[in-house]
mmCIF file of C-alpha atoms in Angstrom:
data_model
loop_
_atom_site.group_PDB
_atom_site.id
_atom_site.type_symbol
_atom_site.label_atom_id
_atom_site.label_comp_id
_atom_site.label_asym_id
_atom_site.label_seq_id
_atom_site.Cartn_x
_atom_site.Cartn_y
_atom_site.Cartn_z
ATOM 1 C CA UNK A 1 -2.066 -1.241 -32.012
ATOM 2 C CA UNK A 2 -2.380 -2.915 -28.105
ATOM 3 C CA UNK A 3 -3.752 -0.023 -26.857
ATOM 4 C CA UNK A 4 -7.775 -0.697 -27.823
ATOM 5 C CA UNK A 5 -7.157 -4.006 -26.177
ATOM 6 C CA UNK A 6 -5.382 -3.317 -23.109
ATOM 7 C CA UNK A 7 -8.402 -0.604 -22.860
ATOM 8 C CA UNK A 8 -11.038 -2.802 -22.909
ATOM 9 C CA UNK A 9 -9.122 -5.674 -20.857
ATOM 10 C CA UNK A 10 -8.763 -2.637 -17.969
ATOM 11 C CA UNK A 11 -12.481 -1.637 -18.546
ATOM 12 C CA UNK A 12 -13.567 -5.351 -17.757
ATOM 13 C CA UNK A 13 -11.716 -5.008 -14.450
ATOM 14 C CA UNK A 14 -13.940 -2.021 -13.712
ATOM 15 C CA UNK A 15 -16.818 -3.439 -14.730
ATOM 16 C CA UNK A 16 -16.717 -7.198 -13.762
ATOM 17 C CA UNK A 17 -13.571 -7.779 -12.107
ATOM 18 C CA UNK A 18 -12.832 -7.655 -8.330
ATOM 19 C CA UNK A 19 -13.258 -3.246 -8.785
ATOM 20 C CA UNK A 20 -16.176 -3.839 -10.156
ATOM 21 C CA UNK A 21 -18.619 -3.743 -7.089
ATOM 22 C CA UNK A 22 -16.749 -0.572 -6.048
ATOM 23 C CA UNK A 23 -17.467 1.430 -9.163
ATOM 24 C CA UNK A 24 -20.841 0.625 -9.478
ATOM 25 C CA UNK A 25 -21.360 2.086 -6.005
ATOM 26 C CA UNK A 26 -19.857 5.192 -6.738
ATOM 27 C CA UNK A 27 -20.805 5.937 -10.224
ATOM 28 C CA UNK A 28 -24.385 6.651 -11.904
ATOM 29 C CA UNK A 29 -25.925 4.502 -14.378
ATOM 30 C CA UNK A 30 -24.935 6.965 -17.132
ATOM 31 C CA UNK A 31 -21.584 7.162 -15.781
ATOM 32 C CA UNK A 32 -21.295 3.321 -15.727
ATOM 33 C CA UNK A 33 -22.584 3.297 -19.699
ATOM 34 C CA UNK A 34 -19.703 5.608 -20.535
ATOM 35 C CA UNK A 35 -17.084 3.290 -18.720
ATOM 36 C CA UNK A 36 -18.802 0.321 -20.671
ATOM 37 C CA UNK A 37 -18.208 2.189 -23.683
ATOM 38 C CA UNK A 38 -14.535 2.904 -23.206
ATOM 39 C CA UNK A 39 -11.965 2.085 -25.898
ATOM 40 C CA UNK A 40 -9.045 3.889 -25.036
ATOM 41 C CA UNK A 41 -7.096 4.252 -21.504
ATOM 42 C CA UNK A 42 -7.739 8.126 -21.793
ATOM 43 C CA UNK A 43 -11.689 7.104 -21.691
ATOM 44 C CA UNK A 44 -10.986 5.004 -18.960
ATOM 45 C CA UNK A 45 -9.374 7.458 -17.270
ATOM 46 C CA UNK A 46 -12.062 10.098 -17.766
ATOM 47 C CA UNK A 47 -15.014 7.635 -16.918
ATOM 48 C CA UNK A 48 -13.567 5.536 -14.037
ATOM 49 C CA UNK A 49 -10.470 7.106 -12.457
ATOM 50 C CA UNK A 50 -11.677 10.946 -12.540
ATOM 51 C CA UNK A 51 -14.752 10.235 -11.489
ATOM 52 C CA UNK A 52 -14.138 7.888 -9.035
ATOM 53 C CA UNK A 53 -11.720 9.856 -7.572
ATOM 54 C CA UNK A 54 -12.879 13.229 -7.694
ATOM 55 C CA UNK A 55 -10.410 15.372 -10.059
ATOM 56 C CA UNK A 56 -11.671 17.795 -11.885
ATOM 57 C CA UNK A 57 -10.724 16.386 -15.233
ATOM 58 C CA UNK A 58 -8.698 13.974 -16.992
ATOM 59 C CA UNK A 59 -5.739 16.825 -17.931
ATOM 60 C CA UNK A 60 -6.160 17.753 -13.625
ATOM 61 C CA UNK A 61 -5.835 13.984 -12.891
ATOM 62 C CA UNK A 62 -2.975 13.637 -15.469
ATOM 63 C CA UNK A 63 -1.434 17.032 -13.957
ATOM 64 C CA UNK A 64 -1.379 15.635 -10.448
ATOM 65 C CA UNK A 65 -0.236 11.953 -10.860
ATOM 66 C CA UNK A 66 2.757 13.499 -13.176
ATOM 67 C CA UNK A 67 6.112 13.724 -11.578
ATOM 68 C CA UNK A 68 6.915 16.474 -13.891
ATOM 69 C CA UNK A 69 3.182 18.285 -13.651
ATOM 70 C CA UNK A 70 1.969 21.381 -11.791
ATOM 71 C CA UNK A 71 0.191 21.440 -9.016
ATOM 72 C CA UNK A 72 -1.688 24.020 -6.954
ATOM 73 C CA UNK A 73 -1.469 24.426 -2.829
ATOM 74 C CA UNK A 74 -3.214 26.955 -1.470
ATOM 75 C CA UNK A 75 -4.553 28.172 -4.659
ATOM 76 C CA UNK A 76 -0.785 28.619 -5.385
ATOM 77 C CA UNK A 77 0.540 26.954 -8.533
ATOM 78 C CA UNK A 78 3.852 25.234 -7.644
ATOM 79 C CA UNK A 79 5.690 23.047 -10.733
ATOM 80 C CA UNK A 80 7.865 20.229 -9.475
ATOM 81 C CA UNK A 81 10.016 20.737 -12.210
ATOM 82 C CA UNK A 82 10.805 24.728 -11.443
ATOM 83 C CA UNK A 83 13.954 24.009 -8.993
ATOM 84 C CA UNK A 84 15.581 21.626 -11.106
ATOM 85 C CA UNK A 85 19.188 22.577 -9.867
ATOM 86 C CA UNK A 86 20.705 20.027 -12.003
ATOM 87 C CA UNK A 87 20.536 18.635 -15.919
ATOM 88 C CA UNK A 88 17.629 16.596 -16.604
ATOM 89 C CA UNK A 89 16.588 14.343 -19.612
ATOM 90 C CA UNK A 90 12.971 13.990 -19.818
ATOM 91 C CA UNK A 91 12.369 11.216 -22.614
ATOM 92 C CA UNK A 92 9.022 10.677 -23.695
ATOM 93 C CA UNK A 93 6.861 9.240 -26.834
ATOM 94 C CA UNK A 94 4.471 10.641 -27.916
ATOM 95 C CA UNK A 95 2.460 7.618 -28.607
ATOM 96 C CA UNK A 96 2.680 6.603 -25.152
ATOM 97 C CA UNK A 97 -0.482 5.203 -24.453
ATOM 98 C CA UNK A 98 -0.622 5.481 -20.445
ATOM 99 C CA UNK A 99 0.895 8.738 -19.943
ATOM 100 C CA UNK A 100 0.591 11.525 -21.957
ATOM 101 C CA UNK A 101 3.450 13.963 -22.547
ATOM 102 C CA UNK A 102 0.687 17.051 -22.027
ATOM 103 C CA UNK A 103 0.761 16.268 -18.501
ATOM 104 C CA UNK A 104 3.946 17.907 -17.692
ATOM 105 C CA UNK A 105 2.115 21.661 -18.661
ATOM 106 C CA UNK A 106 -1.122 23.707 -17.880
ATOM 107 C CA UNK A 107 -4.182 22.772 -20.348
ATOM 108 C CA UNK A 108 -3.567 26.512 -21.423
ATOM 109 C CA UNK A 109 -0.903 26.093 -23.105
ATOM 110 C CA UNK A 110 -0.132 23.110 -24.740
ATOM 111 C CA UNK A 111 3.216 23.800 -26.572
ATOM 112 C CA UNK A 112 6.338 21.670 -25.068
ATOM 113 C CA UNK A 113 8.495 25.021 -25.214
ATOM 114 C CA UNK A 114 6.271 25.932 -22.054
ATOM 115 C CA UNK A 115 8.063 23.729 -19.834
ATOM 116 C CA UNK A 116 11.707 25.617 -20.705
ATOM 117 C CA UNK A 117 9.739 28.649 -19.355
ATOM 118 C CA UNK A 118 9.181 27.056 -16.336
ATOM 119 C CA UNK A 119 12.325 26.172 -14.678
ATOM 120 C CA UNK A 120 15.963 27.109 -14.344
ATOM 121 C CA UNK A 121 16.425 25.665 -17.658
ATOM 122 C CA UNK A 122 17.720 22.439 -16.564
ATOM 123 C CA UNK A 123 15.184 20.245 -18.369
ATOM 124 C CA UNK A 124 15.115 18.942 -21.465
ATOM 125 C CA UNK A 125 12.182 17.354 -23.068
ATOM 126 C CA UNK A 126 12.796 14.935 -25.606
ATOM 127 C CA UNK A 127 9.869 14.294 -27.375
ATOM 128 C CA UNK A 128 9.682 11.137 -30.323
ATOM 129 C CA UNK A 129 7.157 10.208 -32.465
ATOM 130 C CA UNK A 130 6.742 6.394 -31.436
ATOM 131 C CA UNK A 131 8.345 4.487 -28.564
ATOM 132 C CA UNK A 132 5.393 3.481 -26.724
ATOM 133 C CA UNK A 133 5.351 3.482 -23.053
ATOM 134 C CA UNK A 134 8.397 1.709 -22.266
ATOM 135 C CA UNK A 135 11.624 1.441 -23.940
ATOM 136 C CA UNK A 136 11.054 2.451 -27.733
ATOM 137 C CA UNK A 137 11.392 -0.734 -29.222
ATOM 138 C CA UNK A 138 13.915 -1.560 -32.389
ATOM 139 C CA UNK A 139 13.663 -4.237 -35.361
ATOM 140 C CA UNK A 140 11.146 -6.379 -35.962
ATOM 141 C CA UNK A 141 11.956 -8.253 -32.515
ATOM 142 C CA UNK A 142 12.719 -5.961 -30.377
ATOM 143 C CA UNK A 143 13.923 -8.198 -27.331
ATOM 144 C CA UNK A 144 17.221 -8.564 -29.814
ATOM 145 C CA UNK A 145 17.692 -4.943 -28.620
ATOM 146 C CA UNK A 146 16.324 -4.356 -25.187
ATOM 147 C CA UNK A 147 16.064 -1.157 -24.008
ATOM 148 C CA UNK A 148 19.003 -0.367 -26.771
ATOM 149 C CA UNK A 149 17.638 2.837 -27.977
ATOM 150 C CA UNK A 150 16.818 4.643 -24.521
ATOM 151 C CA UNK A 151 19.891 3.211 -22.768
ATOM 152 C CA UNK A 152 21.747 4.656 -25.555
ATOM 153 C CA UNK A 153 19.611 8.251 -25.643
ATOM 154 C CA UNK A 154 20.359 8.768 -21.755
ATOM 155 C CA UNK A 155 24.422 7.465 -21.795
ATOM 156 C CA UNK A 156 25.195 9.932 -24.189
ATOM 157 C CA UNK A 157 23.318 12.967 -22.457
ATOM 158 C CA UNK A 158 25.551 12.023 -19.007
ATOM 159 C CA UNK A 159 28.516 11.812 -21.025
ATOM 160 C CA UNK A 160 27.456 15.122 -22.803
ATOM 161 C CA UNK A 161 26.828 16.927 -19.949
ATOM 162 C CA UNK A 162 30.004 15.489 -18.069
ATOM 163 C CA UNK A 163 32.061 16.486 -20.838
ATOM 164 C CA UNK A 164 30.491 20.045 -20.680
ATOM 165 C CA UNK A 165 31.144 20.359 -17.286
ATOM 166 C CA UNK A 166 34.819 19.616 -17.493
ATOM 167 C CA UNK A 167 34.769 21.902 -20.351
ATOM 168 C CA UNK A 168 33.337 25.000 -18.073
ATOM 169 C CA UNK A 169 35.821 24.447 -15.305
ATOM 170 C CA UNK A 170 38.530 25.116 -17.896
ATOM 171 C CA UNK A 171 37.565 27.961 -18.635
ATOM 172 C CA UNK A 172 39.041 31.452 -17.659
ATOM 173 C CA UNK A 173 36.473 34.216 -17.584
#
């Protein structure tokens, strides 16, 4: 619903705003119509930040700015997820309108099971439906609730996994 204006609010900082001079420096005149045109923050993305900053594509840029997203050194992929060495909850919407859950795994495979296959099994992804970018909202006024939802989501995955834990040292094998 926010996210066509928050686009075009973010374009007009390209464009007009005190980035403006910059971008129009660096960027042709068709490049310049495409930012213009943008309606979305993966357009702006594409059209400004890519270009402007020389990634290959939007999924590269989105790769590289990831915490969670591979990353090649040498011509060597490395994921900064692979030596998890503990549990980790990785909550994200997918309606997030800033960052997209697809930047966490290679543009050849899209499929969130990818990114079991890619550690030591110590991530989990938690993927919703809606929740926006930050703290999946609840009711029809959400500052009732806060961050009610998420705080609740990530409690009882540390209590889960401390109760676990306690439960494997018990055990006699």
């Amino acid at each position: 619903l926010w996210q066509p204006m928050l686009a075009v609010a973010l374009r007009d900082d390209f464009v007009t705003g005190k980035l403006g001079e910059k971008y129009r420096s660096r960027l042709s005149r068709t490049q310049m119509k495409e930012l213009m045109r943008a309606t979305h923050i993966t357009h702006l993305d594409e059209h400004a930040i890519v270009t402007y900053n020389g990634f290959d594509d939007v999924n590269h840029y989105y790769r590289e700015m990831s915490a969670m997203g591979d990353y090649y050194d040498n011509d060597r992929k490395n994921s900064r997820i692979a030596d998890v060495s503990i549990p980790m909850l990785v909550v994200h919407a997918l309606d997030d309108p800033l960052i997209t859950w697809k930047a966490v795994i290679d543009e050849d495979d899209r499929h969130p099971n990818q990114i079991i296959k890619t550690g030591k099994g110590n991530v989990l992804l938690l993927l919703t439906k809606a929740g926006g970018h930050v703290g999946w909202p609840l009711g029809r006024i959400p500052s009732e609730h806060k961050w009610e939802w998420m705080s609740t989501v990530v409690q009882s995955f540390a209590q889960s996994y401390t109760l676990a834990a306690k439960n494997n040292k018990k055990r006699k094998y």
